[in-house]
Amino acid sequence: MSGITLALSKGRIFDETLPLLKAAGIVALDNPEISRKLVIATNRADVRIIIVRASDVPTYVQYGAADLGITGKDVLDEHGGAGLYQPLDLNIARCRMVVAVPVGFDYASAVRQGARLRVATKYQQTASEHFAAKGVHVDLVKLYGSMELAPLTGLADAIVDLVSTGNTLKANNLQAVEEIAPISARLIVNQAALKLKREVIRPLIDALEKAVSHG
Ligand code: ATP
Ligand code: PRP
């Protein structure tokens, strides 16, 4: 097909992408929070949106099942980015990847003493690179969500997770002790699609870039 497919996850990414798409002249014809449709038409016959899990967006774009996608830098770092062109930081869904521990746990001194820490996270790649670079020995426990619960139940000493307002950490008596990286959503493009459908994709990238800089 000569049209293009954009992969989005519902919730935060979809909601924060809509105004950028609108500025680029693209309007979704269904709301994925209400409709059960996973393929959403737009006002443009040559542009459709597919709704996938946040962590699946890079996979759809890597294999060309979607031509473009919007995904958090956190997800992209875990995926590795193979085969993906990353032309734009969209500056939406902004948060920080941090190490957090229970209030009162002396993380700095545990690290100084060379303690082996158990760290729960959904972000194993990011966490292992971070601790390896610091020379800190950790045992990673893979979780799929609600990381904040791990230190409260004895599953882990620390977590690696995303923080925005800090409300979730605070509500669970945790505190951030290290910032790993600032996070925001990125536009990703399948490299082969960029070549084959350049006349549709390039103007869309340019329009989104304009929308970001004017936002
Ligand atoms: P999955 O459905 O695969 O488990 P998820 O639940 O992490 O993914 P969302 O909660 O919709 O998916 O988050 C999508 C993206 O939004 C994340 O990858 C991250 O980049 C960003 N994000 C996550 N939490 C926050 C937050 N509290 N504030 C701002 N941005 C966030
Ligand atoms: C993310 C993240 C934290 C929370 C941080 O979860 O995993 O739990 O946001 O935000 P805060 O600092 O503003 O409290 P999310 O809300 O996406 O829920 P999820 O577990 O469904 O991903």
PDB file of C-alpha atoms and ligand atoms in Angstrom:
ATOM      1  CA  MET A   1       0.000   0.000   0.000  1.00  0.00           C
ATOM      2  CA  SER A   2       1.220   3.493  -0.774  1.00  0.00           C
ATOM      3  CA  GLY A   3      -0.204   5.044   2.383  1.00  0.00           C
ATOM      4  CA  ILE A   4       1.607   5.136   5.700  1.00  0.00           C
ATOM      5  CA  THR A   5       0.969   3.509   9.075  1.00  0.00           C
ATOM      6  CA  LEU A   6       1.816   5.216  12.370  1.00  0.00           C
ATOM      7  CA  ALA A   7       2.115   3.077  15.533  1.00  0.00           C
ATOM      8  CA  LEU A   8       1.000   4.667  18.808  1.00  0.00           C
ATOM      9  CA  SER A   9       0.211   3.338  22.273  1.00  0.00           C
ATOM     10  CA  LYS A  10      -3.017   4.443  23.879  1.00  0.00           C
ATOM     11  CA  GLY A  11      -3.089   6.618  26.975  1.00  0.00           C
ATOM     12  CA  ARG A  12      -0.389   9.198  27.522  1.00  0.00           C
ATOM     13  CA  ILE A  13       1.426   8.828  24.162  1.00  0.00           C
ATOM     14  CA  PHE A  14      -1.786   8.907  22.100  1.00  0.00           C
ATOM     15  CA  ASP A  15      -3.192  11.855  24.085  1.00  0.00           C
ATOM     16  CA  GLU A  16      -0.013  13.918  23.877  1.00  0.00           C
ATOM     17  CA  THR A  17       0.569  13.077  20.195  1.00  0.00           C
ATOM     18  CA  LEU A  18      -2.905  14.208  19.030  1.00  0.00           C
ATOM     19  CA  PRO A  19      -2.147  17.961  19.185  1.00  0.00           C
ATOM     20  CA  LEU A  20       1.100  17.452  17.246  1.00  0.00           C
ATOM     21  CA  LEU A  21      -0.697  15.403  14.593  1.00  0.00           C
ATOM     22  CA  LYS A  22      -3.421  18.028  14.398  1.00  0.00           C
ATOM     23  CA  ALA A  23      -0.826  20.735  13.802  1.00  0.00           C
ATOM     24  CA  ALA A  24       0.517  18.508  11.017  1.00  0.00           C
ATOM     25  CA  GLY A  25      -2.988  18.295   9.518  1.00  0.00           C
ATOM     26  CA  ILE A  26      -3.825  14.772  10.718  1.00  0.00           C
ATOM     27  CA  VAL A  27      -6.927  14.004  12.785  1.00  0.00           C
ATOM     28  CA  ALA A  28      -7.731  10.516  14.161  1.00  0.00           C
ATOM     29  CA  LEU A  29     -11.309   9.467  13.369  1.00  0.00           C
ATOM     30  CA  ASP A  30     -11.694   7.233  16.474  1.00  0.00           C
ATOM     31  CA  ASN A  31     -10.672   7.421  20.119  1.00  0.00           C
ATOM     32  CA  PRO A  32      -8.911   4.193  21.200  1.00  0.00           C
ATOM     33  CA  GLU A  33     -10.056   4.732  24.816  1.00  0.00           C
ATOM     34  CA  ILE A  34     -13.666   4.294  23.658  1.00  0.00           C
ATOM     35  CA  SER A  35     -13.495   2.251  20.478  1.00  0.00           C
ATOM     36  CA  ARG A  36     -12.050  -1.280  20.545  1.00  0.00           C
ATOM     37  CA  LYS A  37     -10.541  -0.692  17.109  1.00  0.00           C
ATOM     38  CA  LEU A  38      -6.806  -1.242  16.780  1.00  0.00           C
ATOM     39  CA  VAL A  39      -6.614   0.291  13.309  1.00  0.00           C
ATOM     40  CA  ILE A  40      -7.791   3.872  13.268  1.00  0.00           C
ATOM     41  CA  ALA A  41      -8.448   5.858  10.122  1.00  0.00           C
ATOM     42  CA  THR A  42      -7.549   9.515   9.901  1.00  0.00           C
ATOM     43  CA  ASN A  43      -8.869  12.454   7.883  1.00  0.00           C
ATOM     44  CA  ARG A  44      -6.151  11.585   5.389  1.00  0.00           C
ATOM     45  CA  ALA A  45      -6.843   8.541   3.225  1.00  0.00           C
ATOM     46  CA  ASP A  46      -3.093   7.833   3.048  1.00  0.00           C
ATOM     47  CA  VAL A  47      -2.450   7.855   6.827  1.00  0.00           C
ATOM     48  CA  ARG A  48      -3.683   5.288   9.359  1.00  0.00           C
ATOM     49  CA  ILE A  49      -2.865   4.776  13.023  1.00  0.00           C
ATOM     50  CA  ILE A  50      -2.404   1.399  14.715  1.00  0.00           C
ATOM     51  CA  ILE A  51      -2.709   0.996  18.488  1.00  0.00           C
ATOM     52  CA  VAL A  52      -0.063  -1.262  20.077  1.00  0.00           C
ATOM     53  CA  ARG A  53       1.432  -1.757  23.545  1.00  0.00           C
ATOM     54  CA  ALA A  54       3.969   0.975  24.376  1.00  0.00           C
ATOM     55  CA  SER A  55       6.854  -1.496  24.506  1.00  0.00           C
ATOM     56  CA  ASP A  56       5.845  -3.044  21.150  1.00  0.00           C
ATOM     57  CA  VAL A  57       6.034   0.195  19.125  1.00  0.00           C
ATOM     58  CA  PRO A  58       9.747  -0.164  18.110  1.00  0.00           C
ATOM     59  CA  THR A  59       9.151  -3.786  17.054  1.00  0.00           C
ATOM     60  CA  TYR A  60       6.296  -2.856  14.692  1.00  0.00           C
ATOM     61  CA  VAL A  61       8.437  -0.132  13.121  1.00  0.00           C
ATOM     62  CA  GLN A  62      11.615  -2.251  12.980  1.00  0.00           C
ATOM     63  CA  TYR A  63       9.811  -4.945  10.955  1.00  0.00           C
ATOM     64  CA  GLY A  64       8.003  -2.430   8.763  1.00  0.00           C
ATOM     65  CA  ALA A  65       4.530  -3.408  10.008  1.00  0.00           C
ATOM     66  CA  ALA A  66       4.313   0.296  10.801  1.00  0.00           C
ATOM     67  CA  ASP A  67       6.253   2.929   8.850  1.00  0.00           C
ATOM     68  CA  LEU A  68       6.536   5.281  11.792  1.00  0.00           C
ATOM     69  CA  GLY A  69       5.940   5.177  15.520  1.00  0.00           C
ATOM     70  CA  ILE A  70       6.075   7.284  18.627  1.00  0.00           C
ATOM     71  CA  THR A  71       7.744   5.780  21.644  1.00  0.00           C
ATOM     72  CA  GLY A  72       9.445   6.737  24.895  1.00  0.00           C
ATOM     73  CA  LYS A  73      13.244   6.943  24.999  1.00  0.00           C
ATOM     74  CA  ASP A  74      13.004   4.392  27.833  1.00  0.00           C
ATOM     75  CA  VAL A  75      11.370   1.850  25.495  1.00  0.00           C
ATOM     76  CA  LEU A  76      13.772   2.689  22.674  1.00  0.00           C
ATOM     77  CA  ASP A  77      16.826   2.136  24.893  1.00  0.00           C
ATOM     78  CA  GLU A  78      15.509  -1.289  25.928  1.00  0.00           C
ATOM     79  CA  HIS A  79      14.784  -2.215  22.303  1.00  0.00           C
ATOM     80  CA  GLY A  80      18.217  -1.092  21.075  1.00  0.00           C
ATOM     81  CA  GLY A  81      16.988   0.912  18.072  1.00  0.00           C
ATOM     82  CA  ALA A  82      18.162  -1.515  15.345  1.00  0.00           C
ATOM     83  CA  GLY A  83      16.812  -0.547  11.908  1.00  0.00           C
ATOM     84  CA  LEU A  84      15.182   2.594  13.235  1.00  0.00           C
ATOM     85  CA  TYR A  85      15.743   6.151  12.093  1.00  0.00           C
ATOM     86  CA  GLN A  86      15.153   8.537  14.999  1.00  0.00           C
ATOM     87  CA  PRO A  87      14.667  11.983  13.502  1.00  0.00           C
ATOM     88  CA  LEU A  88      12.792  13.828  16.251  1.00  0.00           C
ATOM     89  CA  ASP A  89      12.551  14.342  19.982  1.00  0.00           C
ATOM     90  CA  LEU A  90       8.857  15.230  20.337  1.00  0.00           C
ATOM     91  CA  ASN A  91       9.354  16.642  23.820  1.00  0.00           C
ATOM     92  CA  ILE A  92       6.152  14.982  25.118  1.00  0.00           C
ATOM     93  CA  ALA A  93       5.637  12.310  27.839  1.00  0.00           C
ATOM     94  CA  ARG A  94       8.578  13.830  29.682  1.00  0.00           C
ATOM     95  CA  CYS A  95       9.887  12.172  32.820  1.00  0.00           C
ATOM     96  CA  ARG A  96      13.168  10.881  34.295  1.00  0.00           C
ATOM     97  CA  MET A  97      14.655   7.417  34.683  1.00  0.00           C
ATOM     98  CA  VAL A  98      15.927   7.123  38.257  1.00  0.00           C
ATOM     99  CA  VAL A  99      17.229   4.787  40.914  1.00  0.00           C
ATOM    100  CA  ALA A 100      14.953   4.928  43.979  1.00  0.00           C
ATOM    101  CA  VAL A 101      15.175   3.360  47.443  1.00  0.00           C
ATOM    102  CA  PRO A 102      13.114   3.410  50.645  1.00  0.00           C
ATOM    103  CA  VAL A 103      13.446   6.662  52.604  1.00  0.00           C
ATOM    104  CA  GLY A 104      16.120   5.977  55.236  1.00  0.00           C
ATOM    105  CA  PHE A 105      18.090   3.446  53.188  1.00  0.00           C
ATOM    106  CA  ASP A 106      21.664   4.740  52.886  1.00  0.00           C
ATOM    107  CA  TYR A 107      22.220   3.976  49.212  1.00  0.00           C
ATOM    108  CA  ALA A 108      25.486   5.939  48.936  1.00  0.00           C
ATOM    109  CA  SER A 109      27.082   4.057  51.779  1.00  0.00           C
ATOM    110  CA  ALA A 110      25.816   0.671  50.510  1.00  0.00           C
ATOM    111  CA  VAL A 111      27.451   1.479  47.160  1.00  0.00           C
ATOM    112  CA  ARG A 112      30.663   2.690  48.864  1.00  0.00           C
ATOM    113  CA  GLN A 113      30.877  -0.532  50.835  1.00  0.00           C
ATOM    114  CA  GLY A 114      30.472  -2.581  47.662  1.00  0.00           C
ATOM    115  CA  ALA A 115      27.217  -4.197  48.808  1.00  0.00           C
ATOM    116  CA  ARG A 116      25.495  -6.404  46.235  1.00  0.00           C
ATOM    117  CA  LEU A 117      22.111  -4.763  45.643  1.00  0.00           C
ATOM    118  CA  ARG A 118      18.918  -6.389  44.443  1.00  0.00           C
ATOM    119  CA  VAL A 119      17.230  -4.039  41.963  1.00  0.00           C
ATOM    120  CA  ALA A 120      13.727  -4.523  40.571  1.00  0.00           C
ATOM    121  CA  THR A 121      12.930  -3.015  37.188  1.00  0.00           C
ATOM    122  CA  LYS A 122      11.109  -3.272  33.901  1.00  0.00           C
ATOM    123  CA  TYR A 123      14.180  -1.627  32.295  1.00  0.00           C
ATOM    124  CA  GLN A 124      16.859  -4.325  32.503  1.00  0.00           C
ATOM    125  CA  GLN A 125      19.080  -3.037  29.708  1.00  0.00           C
ATOM    126  CA  THR A 126      19.115   0.516  31.050  1.00  0.00           C
ATOM    127  CA  ALA A 127      19.664  -0.652  34.626  1.00  0.00           C
ATOM    128  CA  SER A 128      22.467  -3.085  33.826  1.00  0.00           C
ATOM    129  CA  GLU A 129      24.314  -0.472  31.728  1.00  0.00           C
ATOM    130  CA  HIS A 130      23.910   2.147  34.464  1.00  0.00           C
ATOM    131  CA  PHE A 131      25.239  -0.033  37.283  1.00  0.00           C
ATOM    132  CA  ALA A 132      28.004  -1.563  35.154  1.00  0.00           C
ATOM    133  CA  ALA A 133      29.253   1.946  34.284  1.00  0.00           C
ATOM    134  CA  LYS A 134      29.338   2.780  37.994  1.00  0.00           C
ATOM    135  CA  GLY A 135      30.994  -0.520  38.884  1.00  0.00           C
ATOM    136  CA  VAL A 136      28.125  -1.427  41.224  1.00  0.00           C
ATOM    137  CA  HIS A 137      27.224  -5.109  41.530  1.00  0.00           C
ATOM    138  CA  VAL A 138      23.502  -5.732  41.213  1.00  0.00           C
ATOM    139  CA  ASP A 139      21.099  -8.624  40.838  1.00  0.00           C
ATOM    140  CA  LEU A 140      18.258  -7.492  38.598  1.00  0.00           C
ATOM    141  CA  VAL A 141      14.700  -8.713  39.162  1.00  0.00           C
ATOM    142  CA  LYS A 142      12.508  -8.272  36.089  1.00  0.00           C
ATOM    143  CA  LEU A 143       9.061  -6.797  36.755  1.00  0.00           C
ATOM    144  CA  TYR A 144       6.381  -5.589  34.342  1.00  0.00           C
ATOM    145  CA  GLY A 145       4.906  -2.769  36.448  1.00  0.00           C
ATOM    146  CA  SER A 146       4.308  -1.359  39.934  1.00  0.00           C
ATOM    147  CA  MET A 147       8.053  -1.407  40.636  1.00  0.00           C
ATOM    148  CA  GLU A 148       7.453   0.788  43.700  1.00  0.00           C
ATOM    149  CA  LEU A 149       6.048  -2.225  45.511  1.00  0.00           C
ATOM    150  CA  ALA A 150       9.270  -4.230  45.312  1.00  0.00           C
ATOM    151  CA  PRO A 151      11.250  -2.503  48.110  1.00  0.00           C
ATOM    152  CA  LEU A 152       8.145  -2.377  50.322  1.00  0.00           C
ATOM    153  CA  THR A 153       7.734  -6.136  50.209  1.00  0.00           C
ATOM    154  CA  GLY A 154      11.394  -7.162  50.471  1.00  0.00           C
ATOM    155  CA  LEU A 155      11.605  -8.215  46.833  1.00  0.00           C
ATOM    156  CA  ALA A 156      14.376  -5.688  46.163  1.00  0.00           C
ATOM    157  CA  ASP A 157      16.607  -3.055  47.819  1.00  0.00           C
ATOM    158  CA  ALA A 158      16.101  -0.525  45.040  1.00  0.00           C
ATOM    159  CA  ILE A 159      14.180   0.082  41.827  1.00  0.00           C
ATOM    160  CA  VAL A 160      14.922   1.633  38.459  1.00  0.00           C
ATOM    161  CA  ASP A 161      11.774   3.364  37.231  1.00  0.00           C
ATOM    162  CA  LEU A 162      10.306   6.491  35.687  1.00  0.00           C
ATOM    163  CA  VAL A 163       9.462   9.522  37.785  1.00  0.00           C
ATOM    164  CA  SER A 164       7.513  12.571  36.751  1.00  0.00           C
ATOM    165  CA  THR A 165       5.807  14.451  39.599  1.00  0.00           C
ATOM    166  CA  GLY A 166       7.381  12.207  42.247  1.00  0.00           C
ATOM    167  CA  ASN A 167       3.931  11.477  43.687  1.00  0.00           C
ATOM    168  CA  THR A 168       4.167   7.705  43.262  1.00  0.00           C
ATOM    169  CA  LEU A 169       7.542   7.519  45.014  1.00  0.00           C
ATOM    170  CA  LYS A 170       6.307   9.774  47.824  1.00  0.00           C
ATOM    171  CA  ALA A 171       3.089   7.808  48.326  1.00  0.00           C
ATOM    172  CA  ASN A 172       5.187   4.670  48.809  1.00  0.00           C
ATOM    173  CA  ASN A 173       7.832   6.193  51.087  1.00  0.00           C
ATOM    174  CA  LEU A 174      10.575   5.975  48.455  1.00  0.00           C
ATOM    175  CA  GLN A 175      13.048   8.561  47.205  1.00  0.00           C
ATOM    176  CA  ALA A 176      15.119   9.002  44.074  1.00  0.00           C
ATOM    177  CA  VAL A 177      18.845   8.726  44.787  1.00  0.00           C
ATOM    178  CA  GLU A 178      20.272   8.861  41.268  1.00  0.00           C
ATOM    179  CA  GLU A 179      19.101  10.185  37.926  1.00  0.00           C
ATOM    180  CA  ILE A 180      19.956   7.875  35.042  1.00  0.00           C
ATOM    181  CA  ALA A 181      18.540   9.866  32.103  1.00  0.00           C
ATOM    182  CA  PRO A 182      15.904  12.379  31.075  1.00  0.00           C
ATOM    183  CA  ILE A 183      13.144  10.685  29.046  1.00  0.00           C
ATOM    184  CA  SER A 184      10.781  11.957  26.347  1.00  0.00           C
ATOM    185  CA  ALA A 185       8.919  10.479  23.399  1.00  0.00           C
ATOM    186  CA  ARG A 186      10.696  10.088  20.055  1.00  0.00           C
ATOM    187  CA  LEU A 187       9.484   9.751  16.482  1.00  0.00           C
ATOM    188  CA  ILE A 188      10.910   6.584  14.967  1.00  0.00           C
ATOM    189  CA  VAL A 189      10.847   5.649  11.297  1.00  0.00           C
ATOM    190  CA  ASN A 190      11.497   2.405   9.457  1.00  0.00           C
ATOM    191  CA  GLN A 191      14.598   3.055   7.351  1.00  0.00           C
ATOM    192  CA  ALA A 192      13.377   1.179   4.267  1.00  0.00           C
ATOM    193  CA  ALA A 193       9.992   2.935   4.432  1.00  0.00           C
ATOM    194  CA  LEU A 194      11.733   6.294   4.591  1.00  0.00           C
ATOM    195  CA  LYS A 195      13.351   5.537   1.236  1.00  0.00           C
ATOM    196  CA  LEU A 196      10.310   3.941  -0.424  1.00  0.00           C
ATOM    197  CA  LYS A 197       7.677   6.389   0.831  1.00  0.00           C
ATOM    198  CA  ARG A 198       9.821   9.453   1.175  1.00  0.00           C
ATOM    199  CA  GLU A 199       7.321  11.759  -0.541  1.00  0.00           C
ATOM    200  CA  VAL A 200       4.746  11.096   2.217  1.00  0.00           C
ATOM    201  CA  ILE A 201       7.031  10.534   5.220  1.00  0.00           C
ATOM    202  CA  ARG A 202       9.452  13.443   4.792  1.00  0.00           C
ATOM    203  CA  PRO A 203       6.753  16.170   4.785  1.00  0.00           C
ATOM    204  CA  LEU A 204       5.173  14.539   7.841  1.00  0.00           C
ATOM    205  CA  ILE A 205       8.500  14.600   9.727  1.00  0.00           C
ATOM    206  CA  ASP A 206       8.944  18.257   8.741  1.00  0.00           C
ATOM    207  CA  ALA A 207       5.397  19.157   9.850  1.00  0.00           C
ATOM    208  CA  LEU A 208       5.870  17.395  13.204  1.00  0.00           C
ATOM    209  CA  GLU A 209       9.203  19.139  13.683  1.00  0.00           C
ATOM    210  CA  LYS A 210       7.477  22.486  13.103  1.00  0.00           C
ATOM    211  CA  ALA A 211       4.676  21.535  15.524  1.00  0.00           C
ATOM    212  CA  VAL A 212       7.223  20.637  18.222  1.00  0.00           C
ATOM    213  CA  SER A 213       9.214  23.827  17.846  1.00  0.00           C
ATOM    214  CA  HIS A 214       6.069  26.001  17.857  1.00  0.00           C
ATOM    215  CA  GLY A 215       4.464  24.118  20.767  1.00  0.00           C
TER     216      GLY A 215
HETATM  217  P1  ATP B   1       3.241  -1.057  28.575  1.00  0.00           P
HETATM  218  O1  ATP B   1       1.812  -0.894  28.180  1.00  0.00           O
HETATM  219  O2  ATP B   1       4.071  -1.661  27.486  1.00  0.00           O
HETATM  220  O3  ATP B   1       3.450  -1.703  29.911  1.00  0.00           O
HETATM  221  P2  ATP B   1       3.484   1.569  29.828  1.00  0.00           P
HETATM  222  O4  ATP B   1       2.394   1.186  30.764  1.00  0.00           O
HETATM  223  O5  ATP B   1       4.810   2.006  30.405  1.00  0.00           O
HETATM  224  O6  ATP B   1       3.807   0.432  28.737  1.00  0.00           O
HETATM  225  P3  ATP B   1       2.507   4.187  29.364  1.00  0.00           P
HETATM  226  O7  ATP B   1       2.258   4.267  30.825  1.00  0.00           O
HETATM  227  O8  ATP B   1       1.431   4.608  28.406  1.00  0.00           O
HETATM  228  O9  ATP B   1       2.942   2.746  28.912  1.00  0.00           O
HETATM  229  O10 ATP B   1       3.805   5.056  29.096  1.00  0.00           O
HETATM  230  C1  ATP B   1       4.215   5.357  27.791  1.00  0.00           C
HETATM  231  C2  ATP B   1       5.485   6.171  27.849  1.00  0.00           C
HETATM  232  O11 ATP B   1       5.241   7.396  28.545  1.00  0.00           O
HETATM  233  C3  ATP B   1       6.642   5.514  28.620  1.00  0.00           C
HETATM  234  O12 ATP B   1       7.369   4.654  27.780  1.00  0.00           O
HETATM  235  C4  ATP B   1       7.454   6.726  29.058  1.00  0.00           C
HETATM  236  O13 ATP B   1       8.310   7.145  28.019  1.00  0.00           O
HETATM  237  C5  ATP B   1       6.379   7.790  29.306  1.00  0.00           C
HETATM  238  N1  ATP B   1       5.961   7.866  30.721  1.00  0.00           N
HETATM  239  C6  ATP B   1       5.765   6.852  31.587  1.00  0.00           C
HETATM  240  N2  ATP B   1       5.384   7.292  32.795  1.00  0.00           N
HETATM  241  C7  ATP B   1       5.347   8.635  32.689  1.00  0.00           C
HETATM  242  C8  ATP B   1       4.991   9.681  33.594  1.00  0.00           C
HETATM  243  N3  ATP B   1       4.625   9.420  34.841  1.00  0.00           N
HETATM  244  N4  ATP B   1       5.015  10.952  33.144  1.00  0.00           N
HETATM  245  C9  ATP B   1       5.361  11.231  31.872  1.00  0.00           C
HETATM  246  N5  ATP B   1       5.713  10.279  30.978  1.00  0.00           N
HETATM  247  C10 ATP B   1       5.695   9.010  31.363  1.00  0.00           C
HETATM  248  C1  PRP B   2       4.686   5.665  35.647  1.00  0.00           C
HETATM  249  C2  PRP B   2       5.924   5.167  36.384  1.00  0.00           C
HETATM  250  C3  PRP B   2       5.658   5.560  37.817  1.00  0.00           C
HETATM  251  C4  PRP B   2       4.790   6.795  37.663  1.00  0.00           C
HETATM  252  C5  PRP B   2       5.594   7.999  38.032  1.00  0.00           C
HETATM  253  O1  PRP B   2       3.647   4.777  35.830  1.00  0.00           O
HETATM  254  O2  PRP B   2       6.105   3.768  36.216  1.00  0.00           O
HETATM  255  O3  PRP B   2       4.998   4.554  38.536  1.00  0.00           O
HETATM  256  O4  PRP B   2       4.383   6.897  36.302  1.00  0.00           O
HETATM  257  O5  PRP B   2       4.864   9.179  37.870  1.00  0.00           O
HETATM  258  P1  PRP B   2       4.825  10.266  39.052  1.00  0.00           P
HETATM  259  O6  PRP B   2       6.237  10.555  39.449  1.00  0.00           O
HETATM  260  O7  PRP B   2       4.147  11.452  38.402  1.00  0.00           O
HETATM  261  O8  PRP B   2       4.016   9.702  40.171  1.00  0.00           O
HETATM  262  P2  PRP B   2       2.262   4.955  35.035  1.00  0.00           P
HETATM  263  O9  PRP B   2       1.469   6.076  35.594  1.00  0.00           O
HETATM  264  O10 PRP B   2       2.530   5.048  33.567  1.00  0.00           O
HETATM  265  O11 PRP B   2       1.549   3.632  35.351  1.00  0.00           O
HETATM  266  P3  PRP B   2       1.895   2.189  34.763  1.00  0.00           P
HETATM  267  O12 PRP B   2       2.473   1.465  35.948  1.00  0.00           O
HETATM  268  O13 PRP B   2       0.593   1.702  34.290  1.00  0.00           O
HETATM  269  O14 PRP B   2       2.899   2.354  33.633  1.00  0.00           O
END
